[in-house]
Amino acid sequence: MSTPLRYEVLVTEQIPQNVTGLVPNGDRRLFSPLSITLVSGERDAVLVDPPLTSEQTEVVGDWVEAKGKRLTHIVVTHGHGDHWFGAPALAERFGARVVAPAGTIEQMRLNVQIRPQFWDTLFPGQIADTPVTAVVPEGNRFELEGHALRIVEVGHSDTDETSVLHVPALDLVVAGDVIYNGVHQFLREAQGDGIARWLRAIDTVESLRPRFVVAGHKDRNLDDDAARTIEETRSYLNAAAELLKENDTALDFFNAMLRRFPHRLNAGALWGGATALYA
């Protein structure tokens, strides 16, 4: 007989990047907060999207250990290193299995390749070894104390080959970077039809009819209401598509987006996307 499940979210603080200069609005260059989700039953638990740095990973490991559960799986929703570089250390600490769909695993390998030029430049000396040990679970499914958990591939969101974890017993989708919650969205990979493809990924999440959605980057003061987070993520992308047509420079686009979304965290993420889109 299956036991009831619950989920909890740990949200990291924004951490400084090793980048000179300020964002055009005067903000420091910071990395967006990260959401790490623990889905647990009576005895066992599953962790979704471990964090980036060694320090963050240790904090998450202590958080998991304090729950007193046996960690069976670590799920990676997409290849960006900020959502999985801590997985090898946590898998070793708890004897857990790292799982992801095949396309995501290829993106994980790509992020290892670009790590010296990108991730280690932003966070020198702060990231542990990152071997890709993830495997594909049969049928992109596994169980937690009798409950089915399903990895759903959604294609492009803020990067290629992304997925979400669907937990039907909780009406929950752990959405990685498909959905954002009160944080500026990462648009660096939105060139071409990237926004349209991301909108289709959001449609897939909505089709799962969740009540709760955990965004990979969220403002810790906001809830996980699915309808709100899905609509706000979609609205941000629609605004970006509109304002890209109306503005000729990265700075004009950045300022226009800030006027539309003045309360979202980390304008630096928006500026990074703007400079890439107008490169």
Coordinates of C-alpha atoms in Angstrom, one line a residue:
M1 CA 0.0 0.0 0.0
S2 CA 1.4 3.4 -1.0
T3 CA 2.1 6.0 1.7
P4 CA 1.2 9.8 1.3
L5 CA 3.9 12.0 -0.3
R6 CA 4.9 15.5 0.5
Y7 CA 7.3 18.0 -1.1
E8 CA 9.5 20.7 0.3
V9 CA 11.6 23.4 -1.4
L10 CA 14.9 24.9 -0.4
V11 CA 15.7 28.2 -2.2
T12 CA 19.3 29.4 -2.2
E13 CA 20.4 33.0 -1.8
Q14 CA 21.6 34.9 -4.8
I15 CA 25.4 34.7 -5.0
P16 CA 27.9 37.1 -6.7
Q17 CA 29.4 36.3 -10.1
N18 CA 33.0 37.0 -10.9
V19 CA 32.1 39.7 -13.4
T20 CA 33.3 43.3 -13.3
G21 CA 30.8 46.2 -13.6
L22 CA 27.2 46.6 -12.7
V23 CA 24.0 45.9 -14.5
P24 CA 22.7 49.1 -16.3
N25 CA 20.1 49.7 -13.6
G26 CA 22.9 49.8 -11.0
D27 CA 22.4 46.2 -9.6
R28 CA 25.3 44.0 -8.7
R29 CA 26.0 41.0 -11.0
L30 CA 24.4 38.2 -9.1
F31 CA 23.2 34.7 -9.9
S32 CA 19.5 33.9 -9.6
P33 CA 18.2 32.0 -6.6
L34 CA 18.0 28.2 -7.1
S35 CA 15.1 26.0 -6.1
I36 CA 15.9 22.5 -4.9
T37 CA 12.9 20.2 -4.3
L38 CA 12.6 17.2 -2.1
V39 CA 9.7 14.8 -2.6
S40 CA 9.4 12.3 0.2
G41 CA 7.3 9.5 1.6
E42 CA 7.5 7.8 5.0
R43 CA 11.0 6.4 4.4
D44 CA 12.4 7.4 1.0
A45 CA 12.9 10.6 -0.9
V46 CA 13.8 12.0 -4.3
L47 CA 15.8 15.2 -4.8
V48 CA 15.2 17.4 -7.9
D49 CA 17.8 19.7 -9.4
P50 CA 20.8 19.9 -7.0
P51 CA 22.6 23.3 -6.9
L52 CA 25.8 24.7 -8.4
T53 CA 28.6 25.4 -5.9
S54 CA 30.2 23.1 -3.4
E55 CA 29.0 25.3 -0.5
Q56 CA 25.4 25.2 -1.8
T57 CA 25.7 21.4 -2.2
E58 CA 26.8 20.9 1.3
V59 CA 23.9 23.0 2.6
V60 CA 21.5 20.9 0.6
G61 CA 23.1 17.7 1.7
D62 CA 22.7 18.7 5.4
W63 CA 19.1 19.7 4.7
V64 CA 18.3 16.3 3.2
E65 CA 20.1 14.4 6.0
A66 CA 18.1 16.3 8.6
K67 CA 14.9 14.9 7.1
G68 CA 16.0 11.3 8.0
K69 CA 14.9 9.8 4.7
R70 CA 16.8 7.4 2.4
L71 CA 17.6 9.4 -0.8
T72 CA 16.9 7.0 -3.7
H73 CA 17.0 9.2 -6.8
I74 CA 18.4 12.6 -7.9
V75 CA 16.5 14.0 -10.9
V76 CA 18.1 16.5 -13.3
T77 CA 15.6 18.4 -15.4
H78 CA 18.0 20.1 -17.8
G79 CA 21.7 20.5 -18.6
H80 CA 22.5 23.9 -17.2
G81 CA 25.2 23.3 -14.6
D82 CA 23.5 25.4 -11.9
H83 CA 20.8 22.6 -11.6
W84 CA 23.1 19.6 -11.4
F85 CA 26.8 20.2 -10.7
G86 CA 26.1 19.2 -7.1
A87 CA 24.6 15.9 -8.1
P88 CA 27.8 13.7 -8.1
A89 CA 28.7 14.8 -4.5
L90 CA 25.2 14.2 -3.3
A91 CA 24.9 10.9 -5.1
E92 CA 28.0 9.7 -3.4
R93 CA 27.0 11.0 0.0
F94 CA 23.6 9.3 0.0
G95 CA 24.1 6.4 -2.4
A96 CA 21.4 7.8 -4.7
R97 CA 21.0 7.2 -8.4
V98 CA 21.1 10.2 -10.7
V99 CA 18.5 10.1 -13.5
A100 CA 17.6 12.2 -16.5
P101 CA 16.3 11.8 -20.0
A102 CA 18.8 11.0 -22.8
G103 CA 18.6 14.5 -24.3
T104 CA 19.3 16.2 -21.0
I105 CA 22.3 13.9 -20.4
E106 CA 23.8 15.1 -23.6
Q107 CA 23.2 18.7 -22.5
M108 CA 24.9 17.9 -19.2
R109 CA 27.9 16.7 -21.1
L110 CA 27.9 19.9 -23.1
N111 CA 27.9 22.0 -19.9
V112 CA 30.9 20.0 -18.7
Q113 CA 32.7 20.9 -21.9
I114 CA 32.0 24.6 -21.6
R115 CA 32.7 24.7 -17.9
P116 CA 36.3 26.1 -18.0
Q117 CA 35.2 29.0 -20.3
F118 CA 31.8 29.7 -18.6
W119 CA 31.0 28.2 -15.2
D120 CA 34.5 28.3 -13.7
T121 CA 35.0 31.8 -15.0
L122 CA 31.8 33.0 -13.1
F123 CA 32.5 30.9 -10.0
P124 CA 36.3 30.2 -9.8
G125 CA 37.3 27.5 -7.3
Q126 CA 33.7 27.1 -6.2
I127 CA 32.6 24.0 -8.2
A128 CA 33.5 20.4 -7.4
D129 CA 34.2 17.7 -9.9
T130 CA 31.2 17.2 -12.2
P131 CA 31.3 13.7 -13.9
V132 CA 28.1 12.9 -15.8
T133 CA 26.8 9.8 -14.0
A134 CA 23.1 10.2 -14.9
V135 CA 21.2 7.3 -16.4
V136 CA 17.9 7.2 -18.2
P137 CA 15.2 5.4 -16.1
E138 CA 13.2 2.9 -18.0
G139 CA 10.3 4.7 -19.8
N140 CA 11.4 7.9 -18.0
R141 CA 9.5 6.6 -14.9
F142 CA 10.3 5.4 -11.5
E143 CA 8.5 4.9 -8.2
L144 CA 8.6 6.4 -4.7
E145 CA 7.0 4.2 -2.1
G146 CA 4.4 2.9 -4.6
H147 CA 3.8 6.3 -6.3
A148 CA 4.7 6.7 -10.0
L149 CA 7.0 9.7 -10.8
R150 CA 7.3 10.6 -14.5
I151 CA 9.9 12.6 -16.3
V152 CA 8.2 14.5 -19.1
E153 CA 10.4 15.8 -21.9
V154 CA 9.2 19.2 -23.1
G155 CA 11.9 20.3 -25.6
H156 CA 13.4 23.8 -25.5
S157 CA 12.8 26.2 -22.6
D158 CA 15.7 28.4 -21.5
T159 CA 17.9 25.7 -23.1
D160 CA 17.6 22.7 -25.3
E161 CA 16.4 19.2 -24.2
T162 CA 14.6 20.1 -21.0
S163 CA 12.2 18.1 -18.9
V164 CA 10.0 18.3 -15.8
L165 CA 9.2 15.9 -13.1
H166 CA 5.4 15.1 -12.8
V167 CA 4.2 13.8 -9.4
P168 CA 0.6 13.0 -9.9
A169 CA 0.0 12.0 -6.3
L170 CA 0.7 15.6 -5.3
D171 CA -0.7 17.4 -8.4
L172 CA 2.8 18.7 -8.6
V173 CA 5.2 19.5 -11.4
V174 CA 8.8 20.2 -10.6
A175 CA 9.4 22.3 -13.6
G176 CA 13.1 23.2 -13.7
D177 CA 13.6 26.3 -15.9
V178 CA 10.4 25.7 -18.0
I179 CA 8.6 27.9 -15.4
Y180 CA 10.0 30.9 -13.5
N181 CA 8.5 32.4 -10.4
G182 CA 9.2 36.0 -9.6
V183 CA 12.7 36.0 -11.2
H184 CA 13.8 37.4 -14.5
Q185 CA 13.9 34.7 -17.2
F186 CA 17.1 33.5 -18.9
L187 CA 16.8 34.5 -22.5
R188 CA 20.4 34.0 -23.7
E189 CA 19.3 30.9 -25.7
A190 CA 16.1 32.4 -27.1
Q191 CA 17.4 33.4 -30.5
G192 CA 15.4 32.4 -33.6
D193 CA 12.3 30.5 -32.6
G194 CA 13.4 30.0 -29.0
I195 CA 10.6 31.9 -27.4
A196 CA 7.9 30.1 -29.5
R197 CA 9.4 26.8 -28.5
W198 CA 9.5 27.7 -24.9
L199 CA 5.9 28.7 -25.1
R200 CA 5.1 25.2 -26.4
A201 CA 7.0 23.7 -23.4
I202 CA 4.8 25.7 -21.1
D203 CA 1.7 24.4 -22.8
T204 CA 3.0 20.8 -22.1
V205 CA 3.3 21.6 -18.4
E206 CA -0.1 23.1 -18.4
S207 CA -1.6 20.0 -20.0
L208 CA -0.5 18.0 -17.0
R209 CA -3.0 20.0 -15.0
P210 CA -0.9 20.6 -11.9
R211 CA -2.1 22.5 -8.8
F212 CA 1.5 23.2 -7.8
V213 CA 4.5 24.1 -9.9
V214 CA 8.0 24.5 -8.4
A215 CA 10.1 26.8 -10.6
G216 CA 13.8 26.3 -11.0
H217 CA 14.3 29.9 -10.1
K218 CA 11.9 31.4 -7.6
D219 CA 11.4 34.2 -5.2
R220 CA 11.2 32.4 -1.8
N221 CA 8.4 34.8 -0.8
L222 CA 6.0 33.5 -3.5
D223 CA 3.9 30.3 -3.4
D224 CA 3.9 27.5 -6.0
D225 CA 0.4 28.1 -7.4
A226 CA 0.4 26.5 -10.8
A227 CA -2.0 28.8 -12.6
R228 CA -0.2 31.9 -11.5
T229 CA 3.3 30.7 -12.3
I230 CA 2.4 29.3 -15.7
E231 CA 0.6 32.5 -16.7
E232 CA 3.3 34.8 -15.5
T233 CA 6.0 32.8 -17.3
R234 CA 4.0 32.9 -20.5
S235 CA 3.3 36.6 -20.1
Y236 CA 7.0 37.4 -19.7
L237 CA 7.9 35.5 -22.9
N238 CA 5.1 37.2 -24.9
A239 CA 6.3 40.6 -23.6
A240 CA 9.8 39.7 -24.7
A241 CA 8.7 38.8 -28.2
E242 CA 6.7 42.0 -28.5
L243 CA 9.5 44.3 -27.2
L244 CA 12.2 42.6 -29.2
K245 CA 10.4 43.9 -32.3
E246 CA 9.9 47.4 -30.9
N247 CA 13.4 48.1 -29.6
D248 CA 16.7 48.4 -31.6
T249 CA 19.3 48.0 -28.8
A250 CA 19.9 45.7 -25.9
L251 CA 19.6 48.6 -23.4
D252 CA 16.3 49.8 -24.8
F253 CA 14.9 46.3 -24.6
F254 CA 16.3 45.8 -21.1
N255 CA 14.7 49.0 -19.9
A256 CA 11.4 48.2 -21.5
M257 CA 11.3 44.8 -19.9
L258 CA 12.1 46.3 -16.5
R259 CA 9.2 48.7 -16.9
R260 CA 6.9 45.8 -17.6
F261 CA 8.3 43.6 -14.8
P262 CA 9.7 45.9 -12.1
H263 CA 9.4 43.5 -9.2
R264 CA 11.2 40.4 -10.5
L265 CA 14.5 39.4 -8.9
N266 CA 17.9 39.6 -10.6
A267 CA 17.8 42.1 -13.5
G268 CA 21.3 40.9 -14.3
A269 CA 19.8 37.7 -15.8
L270 CA 17.6 39.9 -18.1
W271 CA 20.7 42.0 -19.1
G272 CA 22.6 38.9 -20.0
G273 CA 19.8 37.8 -22.2
A274 CA 19.4 41.2 -23.8
T275 CA 23.1 41.4 -24.8
A276 CA 22.9 37.9 -26.3
L277 CA 19.7 38.6 -28.3
Y278 CA 21.2 41.9 -29.7
A279 CA 24.7 40.6 -30.3

